[in-house]
Amino acid sequence: MRRITLLSAFLLLILSIKPAFAQHARFATEGIIEFEKSVNMHAQIKKYINKDNEAYYIPAFDQYKKTKPQFRLLKSTLTFSKDKTLFSPAPADESDRGWFSDIPATSQNNIIYTDLSANTSIVQKTVFEETFLVRDSTRKINWKITSETRDIAGYSCRRANAIIMDSIYVVAFYTDEIPVSGGPESFTGLPGMILGVALPHENMSWFAKLVTDKSLPSGTLIAPKKGKVTNNKGLLDTLMKVMKNWGTYAQHSLKSFMM
């Protein structure tokens, strides 16, 4: 009787954990990922306060802390096939607008179509009141893969680190259960889908909340077409010319728009 009882218990255990193993048995090569961007508004605002503006910025910041949450949360989707992705921000909550809502890093300015097989991207980029269509190669990121792992949206992910734009430290988590070398915004180049990105010193992150493994109808992945056509160098030259007298505000804004 004891053997039968133990055997029965073992079989029940196997049956109970089988769905967990079967959940991602099929490697996803098409689908939609829902991301959430989190921005530490307090840290972002502090970067813009200096001795020239503190007389009115500090009272405004104090009022902001009383009426707004510290972290601003923004939604987006990444639609993907085996060799193409389309990153699309969801409309921001207009009730969240007010003081400091125009800081570039605290919004989502890009619609990004990436051809992973050709290593090219087309970015519809909103810069204040103007829209650019930036056609260029994808950013080359020298990733260093580590042994650290964590679970994101039900997928086992491995950590990788990198430096972009000479000084921005990036922590990413990718899963080889989605064998597509894409990710949110302009982050690509790992041996699997990037489901989490953190920029610790920039006080922001993107993490997947839901992954839907599904076949996509033909024509789903379409590159954006609106905006003044340029490339990354042309955009940088334009922004530097416009912001040459903006002081420290230009430094932070340029970083955000070129990221």
PDB file of C-alpha atoms in Angstrom:
ATOM      1  CA  MET A   1       0.000   0.000   0.000  1.00  0.00           C
ATOM      2  CA  ARG A   2       2.801   2.394   0.850  1.00  0.00           C
ATOM      3  CA  ARG A   3       4.407   1.799  -2.570  1.00  0.00           C
ATOM      4  CA  ILE A   4       1.109   2.507  -4.303  1.00  0.00           C
ATOM      5  CA  THR A   5       0.631   5.658  -2.263  1.00  0.00           C
ATOM      6  CA  LEU A   6       4.125   6.924  -3.057  1.00  0.00           C
ATOM      7  CA  LEU A   7       3.697   6.084  -6.750  1.00  0.00           C
ATOM      8  CA  SER A   8       0.376   7.894  -6.849  1.00  0.00           C
ATOM      9  CA  ALA A   9       1.890  10.938  -5.175  1.00  0.00           C
ATOM     10  CA  PHE A  10       4.764  10.950  -7.675  1.00  0.00           C
ATOM     11  CA  LEU A  11       2.387  10.749 -10.621  1.00  0.00           C
ATOM     12  CA  LEU A  12       0.312  13.606  -9.228  1.00  0.00           C
ATOM     13  CA  LEU A  13       3.473  15.686  -8.854  1.00  0.00           C
ATOM     14  CA  ILE A  14       4.495  15.017 -12.439  1.00  0.00           C
ATOM     15  CA  LEU A  15       1.027  15.941 -13.718  1.00  0.00           C
ATOM     16  CA  SER A  16       0.972  19.126 -11.668  1.00  0.00           C
ATOM     17  CA  ILE A  17       4.317  20.439 -12.965  1.00  0.00           C
ATOM     18  CA  LYS A  18       3.927  19.345 -16.575  1.00  0.00           C
ATOM     19  CA  PRO A  19       2.099  22.535 -17.655  1.00  0.00           C
ATOM     20  CA  ALA A  20       4.966  24.638 -16.307  1.00  0.00           C
ATOM     21  CA  PHE A  21       7.438  22.815 -18.517  1.00  0.00           C
ATOM     22  CA  ALA A  22       5.073  22.847 -21.476  1.00  0.00           C
ATOM     23  CA  GLN A  23       4.316  26.553 -21.198  1.00  0.00           C
ATOM     24  CA  HIS A  24       7.213  27.576 -23.448  1.00  0.00           C
ATOM     25  CA  ALA A  25       7.889  24.227 -25.143  1.00  0.00           C
ATOM     26  CA  ARG A  26       7.436  25.900 -28.544  1.00  0.00           C
ATOM     27  CA  PHE A  27      10.074  28.529 -29.203  1.00  0.00           C
ATOM     28  CA  ALA A  28       8.168  31.697 -30.135  1.00  0.00           C
ATOM     29  CA  THR A  29       9.200  33.376 -33.385  1.00  0.00           C
ATOM     30  CA  GLU A  30       6.117  35.586 -33.787  1.00  0.00           C
ATOM     31  CA  GLY A  31       4.009  37.511 -31.358  1.00  0.00           C
ATOM     32  CA  ILE A  32       3.464  40.642 -29.302  1.00  0.00           C
ATOM     33  CA  ILE A  33       5.239  41.735 -26.126  1.00  0.00           C
ATOM     34  CA  GLU A  34       3.722  44.339 -23.821  1.00  0.00           C
ATOM     35  CA  PHE A  35       6.353  46.488 -22.113  1.00  0.00           C
ATOM     36  CA  GLU A  36       6.204  48.966 -19.262  1.00  0.00           C
ATOM     37  CA  LYS A  37       8.678  51.817 -19.050  1.00  0.00           C
ATOM     38  CA  SER A  38       9.344  53.123 -15.552  1.00  0.00           C
ATOM     39  CA  VAL A  39      10.971  56.540 -15.044  1.00  0.00           C
ATOM     40  CA  ASN A  40      12.092  57.896 -11.684  1.00  0.00           C
ATOM     41  CA  MET A  41      10.699  61.414 -12.063  1.00  0.00           C
ATOM     42  CA  HIS A  42      12.352  62.746  -8.909  1.00  0.00           C
ATOM     43  CA  ALA A  43      15.808  61.755 -10.153  1.00  0.00           C
ATOM     44  CA  GLN A  44      15.097  63.120 -13.642  1.00  0.00           C
ATOM     45  CA  ILE A  45      13.868  66.492 -12.402  1.00  0.00           C
ATOM     46  CA  LYS A  46      16.880  66.980 -10.131  1.00  0.00           C
ATOM     47  CA  LYS A  47      19.156  66.804 -13.181  1.00  0.00           C
ATOM     48  CA  TYR A  48      17.572  69.977 -14.565  1.00  0.00           C
ATOM     49  CA  ILE A  49      17.802  72.084 -11.406  1.00  0.00           C
ATOM     50  CA  ASN A  50      20.787  74.427 -11.163  1.00  0.00           C
ATOM     51  CA  LYS A  51      21.695  77.724  -9.529  1.00  0.00           C
ATOM     52  CA  ASP A  52      20.199  79.695 -12.423  1.00  0.00           C
ATOM     53  CA  ASN A  53      16.700  78.206 -12.140  1.00  0.00           C
ATOM     54  CA  GLU A  54      16.423  76.875  -8.590  1.00  0.00           C
ATOM     55  CA  ALA A  55      14.387  79.884  -7.408  1.00  0.00           C
ATOM     56  CA  TYR A  56      11.325  78.681  -9.347  1.00  0.00           C
ATOM     57  CA  TYR A  57      12.245  75.027 -10.073  1.00  0.00           C
ATOM     58  CA  ILE A  58      12.617  73.961  -6.442  1.00  0.00           C
ATOM     59  CA  PRO A  59       9.132  75.201  -5.368  1.00  0.00           C
ATOM     60  CA  ALA A  60       7.675  73.560  -8.498  1.00  0.00           C
ATOM     61  CA  PHE A  61       9.503  70.332  -7.689  1.00  0.00           C
ATOM     62  CA  ASP A  62       8.233  70.380  -4.100  1.00  0.00           C
ATOM     63  CA  GLN A  63       4.678  70.786  -5.378  1.00  0.00           C
ATOM     64  CA  TYR A  64       5.218  67.978  -7.903  1.00  0.00           C
ATOM     65  CA  LYS A  65       6.277  65.589  -5.127  1.00  0.00           C
ATOM     66  CA  LYS A  66       3.054  66.331  -3.260  1.00  0.00           C
ATOM     67  CA  THR A  67       0.726  65.708  -6.203  1.00  0.00           C
ATOM     68  CA  LYS A  68       2.434  63.198  -8.521  1.00  0.00           C
ATOM     69  CA  PRO A  69       3.887  59.699  -8.046  1.00  0.00           C
ATOM     70  CA  GLN A  70       7.656  59.304  -8.016  1.00  0.00           C
ATOM     71  CA  PHE A  71       7.638  56.829 -10.899  1.00  0.00           C
ATOM     72  CA  ARG A  72       5.966  57.527 -14.225  1.00  0.00           C
ATOM     73  CA  LEU A  73       4.785  54.359 -15.989  1.00  0.00           C
ATOM     74  CA  LEU A  74       4.407  54.206 -19.771  1.00  0.00           C
ATOM     75  CA  LYS A  75       3.136  51.356 -21.948  1.00  0.00           C
ATOM     76  CA  SER A  76       4.393  50.071 -25.296  1.00  0.00           C
ATOM     77  CA  THR A  77       4.294  46.981 -27.489  1.00  0.00           C
ATOM     78  CA  LEU A  78       6.929  45.122 -29.465  1.00  0.00           C
ATOM     79  CA  THR A  79       5.468  43.157 -32.345  1.00  0.00           C
ATOM     80  CA  PHE A  80       7.957  40.624 -33.695  1.00  0.00           C
ATOM     81  CA  SER A  81       8.583  38.013 -36.347  1.00  0.00           C
ATOM     82  CA  LYS A  82      11.724  35.924 -36.715  1.00  0.00           C
ATOM     83  CA  ASP A  83      13.657  38.745 -38.420  1.00  0.00           C
ATOM     84  CA  LYS A  84      11.664  41.968 -37.920  1.00  0.00           C
ATOM     85  CA  THR A  85      10.303  43.962 -34.990  1.00  0.00           C
ATOM     86  CA  LEU A  86       8.082  47.012 -34.524  1.00  0.00           C
ATOM     87  CA  PHE A  87       8.260  48.956 -31.275  1.00  0.00           C
ATOM     88  CA  SER A  88       5.182  51.156 -30.717  1.00  0.00           C
ATOM     89  CA  PRO A  89       4.529  53.364 -27.658  1.00  0.00           C
ATOM     90  CA  ALA A  90       0.969  53.519 -26.347  1.00  0.00           C
ATOM     91  CA  PRO A  91      -0.562  57.000 -25.983  1.00  0.00           C
ATOM     92  CA  ALA A  92       0.434  58.609 -22.694  1.00  0.00           C
ATOM     93  CA  ASP A  93      -2.143  59.496 -20.071  1.00  0.00           C
ATOM     94  CA  GLU A  94      -2.878  63.185 -20.708  1.00  0.00           C
ATOM     95  CA  SER A  95      -4.013  63.662 -17.108  1.00  0.00           C
ATOM     96  CA  ASP A  96      -0.402  63.058 -16.125  1.00  0.00           C
ATOM     97  CA  ARG A  97       0.782  66.193 -17.924  1.00  0.00           C
ATOM     98  CA  GLY A  98       1.971  69.250 -16.064  1.00  0.00           C
ATOM     99  CA  TRP A  99       5.227  70.600 -14.692  1.00  0.00           C
ATOM    100  CA  PHE A 100       8.241  68.636 -15.984  1.00  0.00           C
ATOM    101  CA  SER A 101       6.159  66.467 -18.344  1.00  0.00           C
ATOM    102  CA  ASP A 102       8.126  67.814 -21.319  1.00  0.00           C
ATOM    103  CA  ILE A 103      11.431  66.304 -20.149  1.00  0.00           C
ATOM    104  CA  PRO A 104      12.380  64.042 -23.112  1.00  0.00           C
ATOM    105  CA  ALA A 105      13.523  61.107 -20.947  1.00  0.00           C
ATOM    106  CA  THR A 106      10.147  60.931 -19.213  1.00  0.00           C
ATOM    107  CA  SER A 107       8.186  60.191 -22.394  1.00  0.00           C
ATOM    108  CA  GLN A 108       8.391  57.770 -25.330  1.00  0.00           C
ATOM    109  CA  ASN A 109       9.393  59.490 -28.547  1.00  0.00           C
ATOM    110  CA  ASN A 110      10.087  56.635 -30.968  1.00  0.00           C
ATOM    111  CA  ILE A 111       8.267  54.227 -33.245  1.00  0.00           C
ATOM    112  CA  ILE A 112      10.993  51.808 -34.344  1.00  0.00           C
ATOM    113  CA  TYR A 113      10.920  49.301 -37.196  1.00  0.00           C
ATOM    114  CA  THR A 114      13.956  47.019 -37.171  1.00  0.00           C
ATOM    115  CA  ASP A 115      15.056  44.597 -39.886  1.00  0.00           C
ATOM    116  CA  LEU A 116      17.249  42.215 -37.893  1.00  0.00           C
ATOM    117  CA  SER A 117      18.510  40.309 -40.932  1.00  0.00           C
ATOM    118  CA  ALA A 118      19.716  43.514 -42.617  1.00  0.00           C
ATOM    119  CA  ASN A 119      20.782  45.245 -39.373  1.00  0.00           C
ATOM    120  CA  THR A 120      18.835  48.366 -40.286  1.00  0.00           C
ATOM    121  CA  SER A 121      16.162  50.422 -38.584  1.00  0.00           C
ATOM    122  CA  ILE A 122      13.609  53.091 -39.468  1.00  0.00           C
ATOM    123  CA  VAL A 123      12.702  55.333 -36.544  1.00  0.00           C
ATOM    124  CA  GLN A 124       9.860  57.828 -36.465  1.00  0.00           C
ATOM    125  CA  LYS A 125      11.173  60.187 -33.797  1.00  0.00           C
ATOM    126  CA  THR A 126       9.207  63.019 -32.225  1.00  0.00           C
ATOM    127  CA  VAL A 127      11.449  65.895 -31.108  1.00  0.00           C
ATOM    128  CA  PHE A 128       9.277  68.443 -29.355  1.00  0.00           C
ATOM    129  CA  GLU A 129       6.993  69.720 -32.164  1.00  0.00           C
ATOM    130  CA  GLU A 130       8.895  68.184 -35.072  1.00  0.00           C
ATOM    131  CA  THR A 131       8.963  64.629 -36.462  1.00  0.00           C
ATOM    132  CA  PHE A 132      11.977  62.960 -38.074  1.00  0.00           C
ATOM    133  CA  LEU A 133      12.238  59.695 -39.987  1.00  0.00           C
ATOM    134  CA  VAL A 134      15.670  58.316 -39.131  1.00  0.00           C
ATOM    135  CA  ARG A 135      16.958  55.607 -41.479  1.00  0.00           C
ATOM    136  CA  ASP A 136      20.218  53.993 -40.412  1.00  0.00           C
ATOM    137  CA  SER A 137      21.954  50.808 -39.341  1.00  0.00           C
ATOM    138  CA  THR A 138      21.080  49.322 -35.968  1.00  0.00           C
ATOM    139  CA  ARG A 139      23.225  50.312 -33.011  1.00  0.00           C
ATOM    140  CA  LYS A 140      26.197  47.978 -32.502  1.00  0.00           C
ATOM    141  CA  ILE A 141      26.274  47.026 -28.839  1.00  0.00           C
ATOM    142  CA  ASN A 142      29.205  45.149 -27.330  1.00  0.00           C
ATOM    143  CA  TRP A 143      27.263  42.971 -24.907  1.00  0.00           C
ATOM    144  CA  LYS A 144      28.962  41.024 -22.123  1.00  0.00           C
ATOM    145  CA  ILE A 145      26.795  38.061 -21.108  1.00  0.00           C
ATOM    146  CA  THR A 146      26.852  37.043 -17.446  1.00  0.00           C
ATOM    147  CA  SER A 147      25.686  34.008 -15.488  1.00  0.00           C
ATOM    148  CA  GLU A 148      22.948  35.909 -13.622  1.00  0.00           C
ATOM    149  CA  THR A 149      19.374  34.913 -14.435  1.00  0.00           C
ATOM    150  CA  ARG A 150      15.891  36.081 -13.533  1.00  0.00           C
ATOM    151  CA  ASP A 151      12.309  35.370 -14.537  1.00  0.00           C
ATOM    152  CA  ILE A 152      10.499  38.005 -16.613  1.00  0.00           C
ATOM    153  CA  ALA A 153       6.911  37.542 -17.812  1.00  0.00           C
ATOM    154  CA  GLY A 154       7.223  33.795 -17.274  1.00  0.00           C
ATOM    155  CA  TYR A 155      10.456  33.426 -19.240  1.00  0.00           C
ATOM    156  CA  SER A 156      13.873  32.535 -17.890  1.00  0.00           C
ATOM    157  CA  CYS A 157      16.255  35.337 -18.859  1.00  0.00           C
ATOM    158  CA  ARG A 158      20.020  35.803 -18.699  1.00  0.00           C
ATOM    159  CA  ARG A 159      21.703  39.108 -17.889  1.00  0.00           C
ATOM    160  CA  ALA A 160      24.016  41.007 -20.222  1.00  0.00           C
ATOM    161  CA  ASN A 161      25.786  44.337 -19.660  1.00  0.00           C
ATOM    162  CA  ALA A 162      26.991  47.009 -22.053  1.00  0.00           C
ATOM    163  CA  ILE A 163      27.984  50.645 -22.496  1.00  0.00           C
ATOM    164  CA  ILE A 164      26.284  52.682 -25.230  1.00  0.00           C
ATOM    165  CA  MET A 165      26.926  56.239 -26.415  1.00  0.00           C
ATOM    166  CA  ASP A 166      30.300  56.139 -24.598  1.00  0.00           C
ATOM    167  CA  SER A 167      28.853  56.541 -21.106  1.00  0.00           C
ATOM    168  CA  ILE A 168      25.381  54.992 -20.674  1.00  0.00           C
ATOM    169  CA  TYR A 169      25.501  51.765 -18.646  1.00  0.00           C
ATOM    170  CA  VAL A 170      22.929  49.200 -19.795  1.00  0.00           C
ATOM    171  CA  VAL A 171      21.692  46.087 -18.024  1.00  0.00           C
ATOM    172  CA  ALA A 172      19.593  43.783 -20.214  1.00  0.00           C
ATOM    173  CA  PHE A 173      17.872  40.436 -19.698  1.00  0.00           C
ATOM    174  CA  TYR A 174      17.200  38.213 -22.712  1.00  0.00           C
ATOM    175  CA  THR A 175      15.568  34.826 -23.220  1.00  0.00           C
ATOM    176  CA  ASP A 176      16.631  32.195 -25.735  1.00  0.00           C
ATOM    177  CA  GLU A 177      13.094  30.808 -25.531  1.00  0.00           C
ATOM    178  CA  ILE A 178      12.261  33.556 -28.033  1.00  0.00           C
ATOM    179  CA  PRO A 179      15.067  33.149 -30.613  1.00  0.00           C
ATOM    180  CA  VAL A 180      14.678  36.658 -32.051  1.00  0.00           C
ATOM    181  CA  SER A 181      17.512  39.144 -31.528  1.00  0.00           C
ATOM    182  CA  GLY A 182      15.228  42.101 -30.777  1.00  0.00           C
ATOM    183  CA  GLY A 183      14.158  44.195 -27.838  1.00  0.00           C
ATOM    184  CA  PRO A 184      12.415  47.387 -26.725  1.00  0.00           C
ATOM    185  CA  GLU A 185      13.426  50.744 -28.201  1.00  0.00           C
ATOM    186  CA  SER A 186      16.793  50.372 -30.009  1.00  0.00           C
ATOM    187  CA  PHE A 187      18.185  47.542 -27.871  1.00  0.00           C
ATOM    188  CA  THR A 188      19.088  44.505 -29.996  1.00  0.00           C
ATOM    189  CA  GLY A 189      21.967  42.150 -30.654  1.00  0.00           C
ATOM    190  CA  LEU A 190      21.636  39.405 -28.035  1.00  0.00           C
ATOM    191  CA  PRO A 191      21.035  35.684 -28.803  1.00  0.00           C
ATOM    192  CA  GLY A 192      17.370  35.933 -27.876  1.00  0.00           C
ATOM    193  CA  MET A 193      14.622  38.447 -27.206  1.00  0.00           C
ATOM    194  CA  ILE A 194      15.395  41.178 -24.676  1.00  0.00           C
ATOM    195  CA  LEU A 195      12.562  41.263 -22.128  1.00  0.00           C
ATOM    196  CA  GLY A 196      14.134  43.675 -19.671  1.00  0.00           C
ATOM    197  CA  VAL A 197      16.384  46.736 -19.909  1.00  0.00           C
ATOM    198  CA  ALA A 198      17.559  48.969 -17.079  1.00  0.00           C
ATOM    199  CA  LEU A 199      19.630  52.143 -17.342  1.00  0.00           C
ATOM    200  CA  PRO A 200      20.568  52.582 -13.665  1.00  0.00           C
ATOM    201  CA  HIS A 201      22.292  55.950 -14.027  1.00  0.00           C
ATOM    202  CA  GLU A 202      19.551  57.295 -16.318  1.00  0.00           C
ATOM    203  CA  ASN A 203      16.871  56.264 -13.797  1.00  0.00           C
ATOM    204  CA  MET A 204      14.669  54.324 -16.214  1.00  0.00           C
ATOM    205  CA  SER A 205      13.824  50.783 -17.266  1.00  0.00           C
ATOM    206  CA  TRP A 206      11.698  48.742 -19.671  1.00  0.00           C
ATOM    207  CA  PHE A 207      10.334  45.348 -18.604  1.00  0.00           C
ATOM    208  CA  ALA A 208       7.985  42.961 -20.363  1.00  0.00           C
ATOM    209  CA  LYS A 209       4.667  42.391 -18.603  1.00  0.00           C
ATOM    210  CA  LEU A 210       3.046  39.986 -21.059  1.00  0.00           C
ATOM    211  CA  VAL A 211       4.281  37.913 -23.993  1.00  0.00           C
ATOM    212  CA  THR A 212       1.693  36.638 -26.468  1.00  0.00           C
ATOM    213  CA  ASP A 213       3.014  33.911 -28.758  1.00  0.00           C
ATOM    214  CA  LYS A 214       0.839  34.162 -31.884  1.00  0.00           C
ATOM    215  CA  SER A 215       1.018  34.109 -35.661  1.00  0.00           C
ATOM    216  CA  LEU A 216       0.855  37.564 -37.209  1.00  0.00           C
ATOM    217  CA  PRO A 217      -1.368  38.454 -40.159  1.00  0.00           C
ATOM    218  CA  SER A 218       0.472  39.460 -43.311  1.00  0.00           C
ATOM    219  CA  GLY A 219       1.325  43.150 -43.330  1.00  0.00           C
ATOM    220  CA  THR A 220       1.383  43.562 -39.545  1.00  0.00           C
ATOM    221  CA  LEU A 221       4.984  44.746 -39.419  1.00  0.00           C
ATOM    222  CA  ILE A 222       5.025  47.983 -41.400  1.00  0.00           C
ATOM    223  CA  ALA A 223       7.747  50.617 -41.113  1.00  0.00           C
ATOM    224  CA  PRO A 224       6.698  54.168 -40.157  1.00  0.00           C
ATOM    225  CA  LYS A 225       6.716  56.705 -43.005  1.00  0.00           C
ATOM    226  CA  LYS A 226       6.063  60.091 -41.416  1.00  0.00           C
ATOM    227  CA  GLY A 227       8.770  62.672 -40.795  1.00  0.00           C
ATOM    228  CA  LYS A 228      11.740  64.530 -42.225  1.00  0.00           C
ATOM    229  CA  VAL A 229      14.120  61.898 -43.602  1.00  0.00           C
ATOM    230  CA  THR A 230      17.624  61.831 -42.101  1.00  0.00           C
ATOM    231  CA  ASN A 231      20.125  59.482 -40.456  1.00  0.00           C
ATOM    232  CA  ASN A 232      21.586  59.447 -36.947  1.00  0.00           C
ATOM    233  CA  LYS A 233      24.421  61.819 -37.799  1.00  0.00           C
ATOM    234  CA  GLY A 234      22.061  64.216 -39.543  1.00  0.00           C
ATOM    235  CA  LEU A 235      19.704  64.198 -36.569  1.00  0.00           C
ATOM    236  CA  LEU A 236      22.563  64.827 -34.122  1.00  0.00           C
ATOM    237  CA  ASP A 237      23.863  67.725 -36.221  1.00  0.00           C
ATOM    238  CA  THR A 238      20.382  69.261 -36.352  1.00  0.00           C
ATOM    239  CA  LEU A 239      19.800  68.928 -32.616  1.00  0.00           C
ATOM    240  CA  MET A 240      23.217  70.308 -31.697  1.00  0.00           C
ATOM    241  CA  LYS A 241      22.616  73.332 -33.907  1.00  0.00           C
ATOM    242  CA  VAL A 242      19.207  73.998 -32.386  1.00  0.00           C
ATOM    243  CA  MET A 243      20.309  73.421 -28.784  1.00  0.00           C
ATOM    244  CA  LYS A 244      23.712  75.090 -28.858  1.00  0.00           C
ATOM    245  CA  ASN A 245      22.606  77.777 -26.388  1.00  0.00           C
ATOM    246  CA  TRP A 246      20.461  75.567 -24.141  1.00  0.00           C
ATOM    247  CA  GLY A 247      23.126  74.855 -21.526  1.00  0.00           C
ATOM    248  CA  THR A 248      22.759  71.763 -19.342  1.00  0.00           C
ATOM    249  CA  TYR A 249      19.219  71.222 -20.659  1.00  0.00           C
ATOM    250  CA  ALA A 250      20.726  70.461 -24.066  1.00  0.00           C
ATOM    251  CA  GLN A 251      23.054  67.820 -22.623  1.00  0.00           C
ATOM    252  CA  HIS A 252      20.254  65.789 -21.055  1.00  0.00           C
ATOM    253  CA  SER A 253      17.881  66.294 -23.991  1.00  0.00           C
ATOM    254  CA  LEU A 254      20.436  65.248 -26.613  1.00  0.00           C
ATOM    255  CA  LYS A 255      21.153  62.054 -24.706  1.00  0.00           C
ATOM    256  CA  SER A 256      17.451  61.189 -24.543  1.00  0.00           C
ATOM    257  CA  PHE A 257      16.694  61.938 -28.201  1.00  0.00           C
ATOM    258  CA  MET A 258      19.735  60.033 -29.506  1.00  0.00           C
ATOM    259  CA  MET A 259      19.185  56.995 -27.313  1.00  0.00           C
TER     260      MET A 259
END
